[in-house]
C-alpha cells in the first residue's frame, strides 16, 4: 500500500543517520552480491542506495530479491552510515544507505526496450515511442526541470514589470508568419475551418487597442512547414506586446527577460547586450544571426581585388555582386586538399559557384586559386585580411545572398571543425533595422510580418521602386548564432496598414476578408505599440546545451511531424469525416 514518503530519493544525508524514513522510486540498479541485495532507488530528485543485508528482516530480503530494473518500489527503513570503503563522493547521498524494515513492490514492468541511462545507445525513434521511459533519463529530467525554471523566471520577471498574462484562442483565423496553417474543420459550419495560430500576433495587437497596455503569454504556436532538424510543428513562444513603447524600451524588456531566464537556469549574468544593424551583421558575418563567440569576421575585398580580371571575380563584380573573405589563422598545416575541397562543396550548398581559397606561404606569397586571382595584389589582400604566413584564406565572389550565406555558414562550419568555439559561453546581441521587405518572385514579401511598421522616414517609399531600401524597427535577439527571439514596432494606423498590404499586392477584398478585424481595431483608437516573441524551446535548448530541441520538449514530434508515442497523426473513422462533411481524396496507395 502506498504511504506518504518522508523524503525524496535525493534528499538523504549524513544528518539523517538513525532516522526511520520512507522513500519511493524506480529501481535504477539492482545488484546481488553474496546474498546482499543492493537497490539504487531513483526519482527525479536523485538516487539513494537501499542495502538488504543481514540487518534487514528475512522476509524483506526475499521481496528485494524479486525486484528488477525499473520496478516501482517503496522502502521503509533506517538511514545508516556507509562503511568508509563504500562512501561515494560523487553521489549526493553517497555517505548513507537505507537498511529496510519493509520493502514493497508497488509495480513491475514488462521487459525494457532500452536501459534508462544518460548515455543510452537506443535509437531516437525507440526512445520517442517509449517517451515515458526516455523521460526518466536524468539528462532529460534536468532539461525539463530547467524548462520549468526558465518559465517561472519569465513569469516572475514579466509580472514584476507589470505585464498581464492573457490567453488568446487556439481555434482562430490565419496569422501570417510565413508558414502553412494547420486547419481544423468546423462541424457546426460545414466547409469552414479554423486555423491554429502561427502566433498570437493579431490578438496581442488587438489587446493593445483594448487598453491592456502590457501583455505576455507563454503560448503554443503551430506552423506547418517542411521540417528542419531544429523546428517543431508546434512550439512554445514567450509572446510579449506593449503600448506607448519606443523600440529601445521594448528591447530593454527583451534583454531583461533573457537575463532573468539565463540567470535562473545557468547562473550566468548576460550583462549588457550589444546592438548591430542588419546590414552590419550581413557585412561582418554573412548572416543575420551572428555567432560572436569567435572571430574570423568577413572582410570586403572589393577595394583591393575589385579590379581583378580573374573571371569569377570580374563576372561577379560586373553583375553587381560582392567579394569578401576571411582568414583561418594557422590552418595551413592541417588543411589538406580534401579539407579545402570539403569547404568548396559546403559553400556550393548555399548557391556559391565555388570558393577561392589560398594558403599564405612563409614568403607571404599566396598559393591556390586565390593566389592566381590576387596576382600582384597578394600583399594588399594579406593586409586587408590581417593575414600571416601559415593562414588559410577563404574568399567568395558572387551575388549578395548566396555569397553571404555560403561564407557566413562556412565561418561557423570551420570554427566547429577546428574547435574554435568556447564552451559554456553565451554571446548575445540585438540585430536591428531589418529591411521591411524581401524580394521574391513576382513581388515582395515582409521580412518579419505584414504588421511591422516602416521607419517613419522611409514611409514615402512604400509602393515605389525603393521598396527594397525601406527599413523597419524590427529586431532579433541572437544568442550564440541562433535567433532566440524577434519582434518589431507595429503599424498602429489603419491607413498605413492598408498601404503596406497594397505594397505587398494584397487586394482590398482580401485585406478585408483576412484582416478586416485588425483593420477595424486599428481604426478605433490604437496606441503606438510593439513587441516580440522568444522561441522558448530554443532558449531552453541553448541554456541546457542540448543538441536537439526534442531534448527540451516533453512530448516532441519527429522531423516528419509525427508523435511516435501517441501515433499522431492518425486516420479517423469515416463517420467522423461524414459529420464534418469532409471527403478525402487520398487513395490507399497515395
Ligand atoms: N509574432 C512574431 C513571431 O512569431 C513575433 C512578434 O513580432 O512579436 O515571430
XYZ file of C-alpha atoms and ligand atoms in Angstrom:
599
model
C 0.000 0.000 0.000
C 1.361 3.371 -0.873
C 2.388 5.500 2.090
C 3.348 9.161 2.356
C 7.052 9.452 1.700
C 9.191 11.181 4.297
C 11.971 12.076 1.869
C 12.701 12.073 -1.826
C 15.475 9.796 -3.042
C 17.952 12.627 -3.452
C 17.327 14.206 -0.047
C 19.009 11.909 2.471
C 22.338 12.950 4.001
C 24.552 12.011 6.952
C 22.366 14.237 9.151
C 19.547 11.707 8.725
C 21.522 8.765 10.113
C 19.432 6.843 12.637
C 16.090 8.148 11.352
C 13.319 5.936 10.037
C 12.342 7.078 6.539
C 10.004 6.150 3.712
C 11.347 6.504 0.159
C 9.787 5.518 -3.154
C 11.057 5.361 -6.671
C 12.272 3.230 -9.548
C 14.934 0.560 -9.113
C 17.579 2.047 -11.364
C 20.125 -0.622 -10.462
C 19.769 -3.943 -8.676
C 22.839 -5.953 -7.677
C 23.126 -9.141 -5.728
C 26.478 -9.672 -4.006
C 26.920 -12.733 -1.848
C 23.323 -12.750 -0.696
C 23.192 -8.985 -0.140
C 20.844 -7.133 -2.481
C 21.695 -3.519 -3.314
C 18.962 -1.460 -4.861
C 19.560 2.032 -6.137
C 16.223 3.839 -5.954
C 15.742 6.789 -8.298
C 13.203 9.590 -8.519
C 13.526 12.981 -10.162
C 15.306 14.361 -7.110
C 18.174 11.880 -7.133
C 19.140 8.367 -6.094
C 19.659 6.514 -2.837
C 21.048 3.079 -2.094
C 18.952 0.538 -0.217
C 21.074 -2.259 1.260
C 19.274 -5.503 2.049
C 21.766 -7.383 4.220
C 21.534 -9.263 7.494
C 20.332 -6.088 9.215
C 17.045 -6.380 7.268
C 14.276 -8.905 8.092
C 14.474 -12.121 6.019
C 11.013 -11.593 4.554
C 12.012 -8.183 3.173
C 15.277 -9.575 1.810
C 13.207 -12.153 -0.069
C 11.000 -9.425 -1.527
C 14.092 -7.429 -2.516
C 15.388 -10.404 -4.494
C 12.326 -10.211 -6.736
C 12.980 -6.614 -7.740
C 14.064 -5.984 -11.334
C 15.233 -2.816 -13.012
C 12.569 -0.105 -13.223
C 10.195 -1.788 -10.779
C 8.439 0.790 -8.634
C 9.428 0.194 -5.037
C 8.575 1.599 -1.623
C 11.098 1.192 1.148
C 10.629 1.953 4.828
C 13.951 1.753 6.620
C 16.612 3.240 8.793
C 19.284 5.555 7.453
C 22.741 4.187 8.236
C 26.274 5.442 7.623
C 28.090 3.584 4.874
C 31.342 1.872 5.695
C 34.276 4.152 4.820
C 35.233 1.985 1.856
C 31.681 2.206 0.481
C 31.324 6.008 0.712
C 30.668 7.508 -2.740
C 31.877 11.077 -3.026
C 30.318 11.653 -6.460
C 26.831 10.694 -5.246
C 24.867 13.262 -3.264
C 23.521 10.583 -0.934
C 26.822 8.677 -1.095
C 27.553 8.846 2.636
C 24.485 6.883 3.649
C 22.392 3.841 2.795
C 18.900 2.784 3.838
C 18.524 -0.524 5.707
C 14.947 -1.610 5.043
C 12.421 -2.733 7.591
C 9.755 -3.019 4.895
C 10.122 -3.445 1.126
C 7.085 -3.276 -1.096
C 6.934 -3.697 -4.853
C 4.305 -1.194 -5.986
C 4.520 -2.028 -9.668
C 6.500 -4.156 -12.106
C 7.474 -3.653 -15.721
C 7.483 -5.503 -18.992
C 10.986 -6.171 -20.382
C 12.574 -2.783 -21.083
C 13.203 -1.726 -24.686
C 16.337 0.127 -23.547
C 18.309 0.892 -20.440
C 17.456 4.082 -18.624
C 20.739 5.979 -18.574
C 22.149 9.224 -19.916
C 24.413 7.506 -22.401
C 21.754 5.157 -23.754
C 22.518 3.714 -27.152
C 18.842 3.330 -28.054
C 17.855 4.960 -31.349
C 15.792 8.139 -31.095
C 12.697 6.520 -32.620
C 12.670 3.842 -29.905
C 13.127 6.486 -27.236
C 10.330 8.656 -28.610
C 7.991 5.691 -28.866
C 8.563 4.953 -25.177
C 8.888 8.562 -24.152
C 7.768 7.740 -20.568
C 10.955 5.693 -20.214
C 13.107 8.177 -22.094
C 11.937 10.979 -19.812
C 13.170 9.013 -16.817
C 16.754 9.501 -18.010
C 18.451 12.016 -15.698
C 19.584 14.261 -18.567
C 16.031 14.727 -19.819
C 14.728 15.221 -16.300
C 17.308 18.001 -15.859
C 16.191 19.619 -19.097
C 12.525 19.518 -18.168
C 13.361 20.985 -14.753
C 15.440 23.715 -16.445
C 12.498 24.455 -18.717
C 10.200 24.812 -15.721
C 12.678 27.154 -14.032
C 13.004 29.263 -17.169
C 9.210 29.543 -17.465
C 8.855 30.543 -13.816
C 11.666 33.106 -14.113
C 9.977 34.536 -17.197
C 6.611 34.801 -15.440
C 8.175 36.425 -12.392
C 10.059 38.964 -14.498
C 7.068 39.851 -16.644
C 4.828 40.171 -13.606
C 7.411 42.423 -11.892
C 7.370 44.601 -14.999
C 3.591 44.868 -14.742
C 2.705 42.700 -17.741
C -0.614 40.843 -17.725
C -0.668 37.167 -18.712
C -3.598 36.851 -21.099
C -4.612 33.816 -23.128
C -5.566 34.080 -26.783
C -7.506 31.487 -28.801
C -6.132 28.392 -30.490
C -9.154 27.971 -32.752
C -8.835 31.131 -34.790
C -8.069 32.596 -38.190
C -4.786 32.519 -40.055
C -1.883 34.652 -38.790
C 0.708 35.147 -41.489
C 4.136 34.204 -40.109
C 5.417 32.660 -43.300
C 4.315 29.040 -42.855
C 1.291 26.978 -43.826
C -1.604 26.847 -41.376
C -2.818 23.806 -39.517
C -6.554 23.767 -40.213
C -9.347 22.456 -38.021
C -12.668 21.746 -39.721
C -15.805 23.164 -38.135
C -18.608 20.644 -37.630
C -21.137 23.363 -36.893
C -20.206 25.331 -40.005
C -19.558 22.698 -42.643
C -16.951 23.664 -45.199
C -15.396 26.229 -42.859
C -12.157 25.929 -40.989
C -10.376 27.363 -38.017
C -6.638 27.878 -38.337
C -4.352 27.115 -35.417
C -2.341 30.264 -34.690
C 1.133 30.556 -36.195
C 1.486 33.140 -33.422
C -0.926 35.286 -31.390
C 0.285 38.325 -33.360
C -3.046 39.876 -34.315
C -4.686 39.166 -30.970
C -1.887 40.738 -28.987
C -2.091 43.862 -31.117
C -5.834 43.969 -30.545
C -5.168 43.632 -26.801
C -3.152 46.851 -27.098
C -6.063 48.568 -28.837
C -8.181 47.228 -25.965
C -6.035 49.120 -23.479
C -4.285 46.143 -21.851
C -1.042 48.104 -22.140
C 1.392 45.282 -21.357
C 0.658 41.658 -22.329
C 2.577 38.427 -22.267
C 1.772 34.783 -22.732
C 3.709 31.541 -22.778
C 1.842 30.062 -25.663
C 1.830 27.329 -28.234
C 2.227 28.227 -31.908
C 1.607 25.947 -34.874
C 3.401 26.128 -38.209
C 3.072 23.553 -40.926
C 6.494 23.800 -42.506
C 8.777 21.365 -44.197
C 10.554 20.487 -41.025
C 14.192 21.040 -40.434
C 16.165 19.450 -37.656
C 15.713 22.439 -35.354
C 11.993 23.023 -35.927
C 8.869 21.570 -34.369
C 5.362 21.853 -35.877
C 4.086 23.064 -32.522
C 6.412 25.066 -30.369
C 6.298 27.453 -27.456
C 6.808 31.196 -27.538
C 7.047 33.758 -24.802
C 4.929 36.328 -26.553
C 5.073 39.974 -25.499
C 3.420 43.226 -26.571
C 3.469 46.708 -25.048
C 1.832 50.058 -25.741
C 3.401 53.515 -25.884
C 6.808 51.882 -26.223
C 9.595 53.121 -28.444
C 11.908 50.461 -29.848
C 14.587 50.705 -27.175
C 12.062 50.288 -24.408
C 10.774 47.062 -25.956
C 14.317 45.775 -26.450
C 15.118 46.567 -22.812
C 12.271 44.305 -21.722
C 13.585 41.611 -24.069
C 17.081 41.839 -22.620
C 15.680 41.754 -19.079
C 13.575 38.703 -19.856
C 16.532 36.811 -21.333
C 18.717 37.866 -18.393
C 16.144 36.623 -15.860
C 15.853 33.213 -17.524
C 19.579 32.752 -18.096
C 20.402 33.754 -14.523
C 17.875 31.337 -13.070
C 18.856 28.369 -15.203
C 22.580 28.824 -15.831
C 23.635 31.254 -13.107
C 25.210 33.436 -15.798
C 24.730 37.230 -15.929
C 24.279 38.070 -19.582
C 25.242 41.710 -18.937
C 24.716 44.475 -21.471
C 23.684 43.256 -24.877
C 25.282 44.997 -27.849
C 23.308 46.098 -30.882
C 24.249 45.981 -34.539
C 22.285 46.748 -37.657
C 21.139 44.049 -40.041
C 23.444 45.450 -42.723
C 26.427 45.378 -40.383
C 25.653 41.805 -39.393
C 25.433 40.736 -43.032
C 28.679 42.567 -43.855
C 30.691 41.181 -40.948
C 29.180 37.719 -40.549
C 27.245 36.956 -43.757
C 24.122 36.056 -41.736
C 21.509 37.920 -39.696
C 22.147 35.866 -36.562
C 25.860 36.302 -35.926
C 27.816 33.967 -33.665
C 30.051 36.298 -31.659
C 31.853 33.590 -29.687
C 34.788 33.607 -32.116
C 36.434 35.883 -34.696
C 37.034 35.151 -38.398
C 34.891 38.083 -39.499
C 34.251 38.602 -43.190
C 36.147 41.441 -44.871
C 35.122 43.318 -48.019
C 37.825 42.695 -50.618
C 36.355 44.874 -53.338
C 38.754 47.736 -52.562
C 41.821 45.517 -53.147
C 40.631 42.947 -55.679
C 37.597 44.555 -57.268
C 39.506 45.372 -60.482
C 40.755 41.813 -60.944
C 40.335 40.347 -64.407
C 40.171 36.832 -62.917
C 36.875 35.635 -64.449
C 34.967 34.508 -61.281
C 35.709 37.882 -59.696
C 35.253 40.053 -62.775
C 31.916 38.383 -63.587
C 30.615 38.737 -60.040
C 31.548 42.414 -59.836
C 30.100 43.164 -63.239
C 26.796 41.580 -62.169
C 26.691 43.889 -59.143
C 27.811 41.166 -56.744
C 30.070 41.189 -53.720
C 33.605 39.999 -52.993
C 34.654 39.133 -49.480
C 36.593 36.674 -47.438
C 38.070 35.719 -44.117
C 41.204 34.301 -42.635
C 41.572 30.979 -40.835
C 44.595 31.536 -38.615
C 47.356 28.926 -38.685
C 45.337 26.468 -40.727
C 47.856 25.705 -43.497
C 49.408 22.739 -41.704
C 46.160 20.835 -41.336
C 44.174 21.930 -44.371
C 44.666 19.124 -46.851
C 43.275 19.296 -50.338
C 40.425 17.117 -49.089
C 39.556 19.617 -46.355
C 39.632 22.542 -48.798
C 37.534 20.659 -51.342
C 35.114 19.978 -48.492
C 34.815 23.735 -47.874
C 34.077 24.295 -51.551
C 31.360 21.640 -51.555
C 29.975 23.190 -48.381
C 29.553 26.702 -49.846
C 28.015 25.324 -53.047
C 25.012 24.187 -50.982
C 24.231 27.862 -50.488
C 24.433 28.703 -54.173
C 28.041 29.873 -54.386
C 29.820 28.913 -57.596
C 32.963 27.910 -55.724
C 35.490 29.031 -53.163
C 38.674 30.956 -53.860
C 40.920 29.550 -51.172
C 44.546 30.464 -50.669
C 47.398 29.341 -48.441
C 49.744 32.014 -47.144
C 53.304 30.765 -47.518
C 56.350 31.769 -45.446
C 57.453 34.262 -48.116
C 53.944 35.840 -47.952
C 53.005 34.528 -51.380
C 49.536 33.021 -51.738
C 49.090 29.597 -53.319
C 45.832 28.084 -54.529
C 43.079 29.687 -56.618
C 43.189 32.890 -54.573
C 46.888 33.265 -55.418
C 46.009 33.221 -59.100
C 43.179 35.651 -58.610
C 45.231 38.033 -56.476
C 48.345 38.183 -58.695
C 50.134 41.440 -57.961
C 47.613 42.369 -55.319
C 48.627 39.494 -52.996
C 50.186 41.745 -50.370
C 47.160 44.035 -50.363
C 44.895 41.030 -49.845
C 47.023 39.888 -46.903
C 46.848 43.354 -45.363
C 43.094 43.601 -45.867
C 42.545 40.232 -44.165
C 45.263 40.848 -41.497
C 46.717 37.540 -42.682
C 50.051 35.991 -41.696
C 52.140 33.160 -43.115
C 50.509 29.854 -42.160
C 46.944 31.137 -42.559
C 44.377 29.800 -44.979
C 42.143 32.386 -46.664
C 38.612 31.730 -47.842
C 37.229 34.168 -50.402
C 33.953 34.253 -52.287
C 32.663 36.319 -55.184
C 29.084 36.330 -56.361
C 25.627 37.668 -55.651
C 24.869 39.186 -52.250
C 22.582 36.485 -50.891
C 24.442 33.311 -51.765
C 27.932 34.683 -51.139
C 26.962 35.942 -47.706
C 25.093 32.747 -46.867
C 27.912 30.491 -48.068
C 30.763 32.363 -46.398
C 28.783 33.105 -43.235
C 27.918 29.462 -42.730
C 31.401 28.296 -43.733
C 32.801 30.532 -40.999
C 30.747 28.645 -38.394
C 31.441 25.263 -40.015
C 35.208 25.853 -39.831
C 35.020 27.182 -36.271
C 33.203 23.999 -35.227
C 35.563 21.716 -37.088
C 38.634 23.460 -35.639
C 37.188 23.625 -32.133
C 37.354 27.400 -32.010
C 34.045 27.901 -30.199
C 34.401 28.201 -26.430
C 32.012 26.022 -24.450
C 29.593 27.319 -21.838
C 29.675 30.901 -23.061
C 26.640 32.852 -24.134
C 27.163 35.761 -26.523
C 24.085 37.839 -27.122
C 23.406 40.677 -29.500
C 20.425 42.523 -30.875
C 20.230 42.851 -34.637
C 18.145 45.895 -35.602
C 16.978 47.866 -38.652
C 15.904 44.917 -40.774
C 14.703 45.669 -44.277
C 10.896 45.763 -44.236
C 10.517 43.648 -47.351
C 12.375 40.922 -49.109
C 12.198 40.340 -52.857
C 10.544 37.157 -54.030
C 9.490 36.021 -57.468
C 6.832 38.319 -58.714
C 6.915 40.821 -55.855
C 7.726 41.476 -52.245
C 7.151 39.655 -49.006
C 7.527 41.003 -45.471
C 10.852 40.122 -43.875
C 9.106 39.872 -40.480
C 5.311 40.004 -40.896
C 2.962 42.473 -42.605
C 2.167 44.321 -39.357
C 5.694 45.658 -38.923
C 5.972 49.424 -39.311
C 8.290 51.014 -41.821
C 10.665 53.545 -40.293
C 8.756 56.842 -40.465
C 11.389 58.419 -42.693
C 11.006 55.597 -45.244
C 7.223 55.593 -45.298
C 7.041 57.555 -48.544
C 8.938 54.806 -50.392
C 6.043 52.363 -49.979
C 4.891 51.246 -53.398
C 7.829 52.953 -55.186
C 10.944 51.404 -56.714
C 12.693 51.925 -53.369
C 10.734 49.147 -51.627
C 13.955 47.186 -51.076
C 15.541 50.124 -49.225
C 12.760 50.570 -46.679
C 13.968 49.716 -43.195
C 11.823 48.772 -40.232
C 12.135 48.946 -36.493
C 12.321 45.182 -36.344
C 14.827 43.497 -34.077
C 16.056 39.991 -33.344
C 17.777 38.816 -30.207
C 20.581 36.453 -31.109
C 22.491 34.091 -28.820
C 25.485 32.061 -29.984
C 24.471 32.404 -33.623
C 20.802 31.444 -33.146
C 17.863 33.795 -33.319
C 16.145 33.285 -29.986
C 13.548 35.976 -30.421
C 12.347 38.745 -32.623
C 9.776 41.452 -32.915
C 9.047 44.924 -34.166
C 7.309 48.226 -33.711
C 3.905 47.750 -35.341
C 1.766 49.725 -37.670
C -0.862 51.393 -35.471
C -2.640 53.394 -38.169
C -5.235 51.872 -40.427
C -4.153 53.918 -43.471
C -0.544 52.791 -43.144
C -1.599 49.172 -42.717
C -3.644 49.490 -45.926
C -0.634 50.936 -47.736
C 1.630 48.100 -46.630
C -0.929 45.480 -47.665
C -1.219 47.225 -51.022
C 2.556 47.335 -51.449
C 2.575 43.589 -50.818
C -0.006 43.118 -53.557
C -2.861 42.168 -51.190
C -6.084 43.397 -52.776
C -8.680 45.336 -50.768
C -11.115 42.418 -50.793
C -8.513 40.011 -49.448
C -7.436 42.579 -46.846
C -10.984 42.771 -45.554
C -11.556 39.059 -45.720
C -8.384 38.096 -43.864
C -7.544 41.059 -41.679
C -10.730 43.117 -41.565
C -10.968 42.700 -37.792
C -7.456 44.085 -37.285
C -8.083 46.991 -39.663
C -11.306 47.755 -37.791
C -9.491 47.679 -34.475
C -6.753 49.986 -35.781
C -9.483 52.410 -36.808
C -10.785 52.681 -33.241
C -8.019 54.438 -31.339
C -4.922 52.249 -31.483
C -1.962 53.254 -29.320
C 1.560 53.043 -30.782
C 2.808 49.599 -29.804
C 5.463 46.993 -30.345
C 6.566 43.656 -29.003
C 8.462 40.474 -29.604
C 8.354 36.750 -29.100
C 11.081 34.454 -27.814
C 11.348 30.907 -29.079
C 11.110 29.293 -25.673
C 12.197 25.796 -26.733
C 15.265 27.202 -28.410
C 16.157 29.315 -25.355
C 15.990 26.245 -23.118
C 17.948 24.234 -25.698
C 20.784 26.754 -25.649
C 20.745 27.127 -21.869
C 20.953 23.365 -21.359
C 23.432 22.875 -24.200
C 21.072 20.369 -25.825
C 21.789 19.109 -29.308
C 18.163 18.836 -30.308
C 15.002 20.784 -29.500
C 13.430 17.382 -28.887
C 15.555 17.112 -25.763
C 13.806 20.066 -24.109
C 10.200 19.264 -25.060
C 8.360 16.620 -23.043
C 6.472 15.144 -25.990
C 8.136 16.325 -29.196
C 7.485 15.357 -32.766
C 9.925 13.840 -35.220
C 11.277 15.745 -38.206
C 8.398 14.275 -40.175
C 5.913 15.808 -37.712
C 4.862 12.564 -36.056
C 4.350 11.741 -32.410
C 5.691 8.212 -32.288
C 4.222 7.534 -28.849
C 0.579 8.503 -29.443
C 0.966 7.750 -33.150
C -0.389 11.104 -34.245
C -1.366 11.998 -36.868
C -3.679 9.063 -37.443
C -6.672 8.164 -39.596
C -10.205 8.961 -38.430
C -13.376 6.967 -38.891
C -15.465 7.561 -41.982
C -18.435 8.647 -39.865
C -16.328 11.368 -38.221
C -15.408 12.709 -41.652
C -19.030 12.489 -42.705
C -20.046 14.500 -39.654
C -17.549 17.176 -40.672
C -18.805 16.979 -44.256
C -15.291 16.195 -45.401
C -14.386 13.811 -48.193
C -10.845 12.586 -48.556
C -9.150 12.370 -51.933
C -6.373 10.193 -50.523
C -6.346 6.740 -52.044
C -4.851 3.670 -50.421
C -1.628 3.897 -52.418
C -1.246 7.696 -52.074
N 4.701 37.231 -33.988
C 6.120 37.281 -34.204
C 6.663 35.873 -34.405
O 6.010 34.907 -34.069
C 6.861 37.911 -33.073
C 6.495 39.339 -32.918
O 6.581 40.105 -33.892
O 6.176 39.710 -31.786
O 7.765 35.714 -34.879
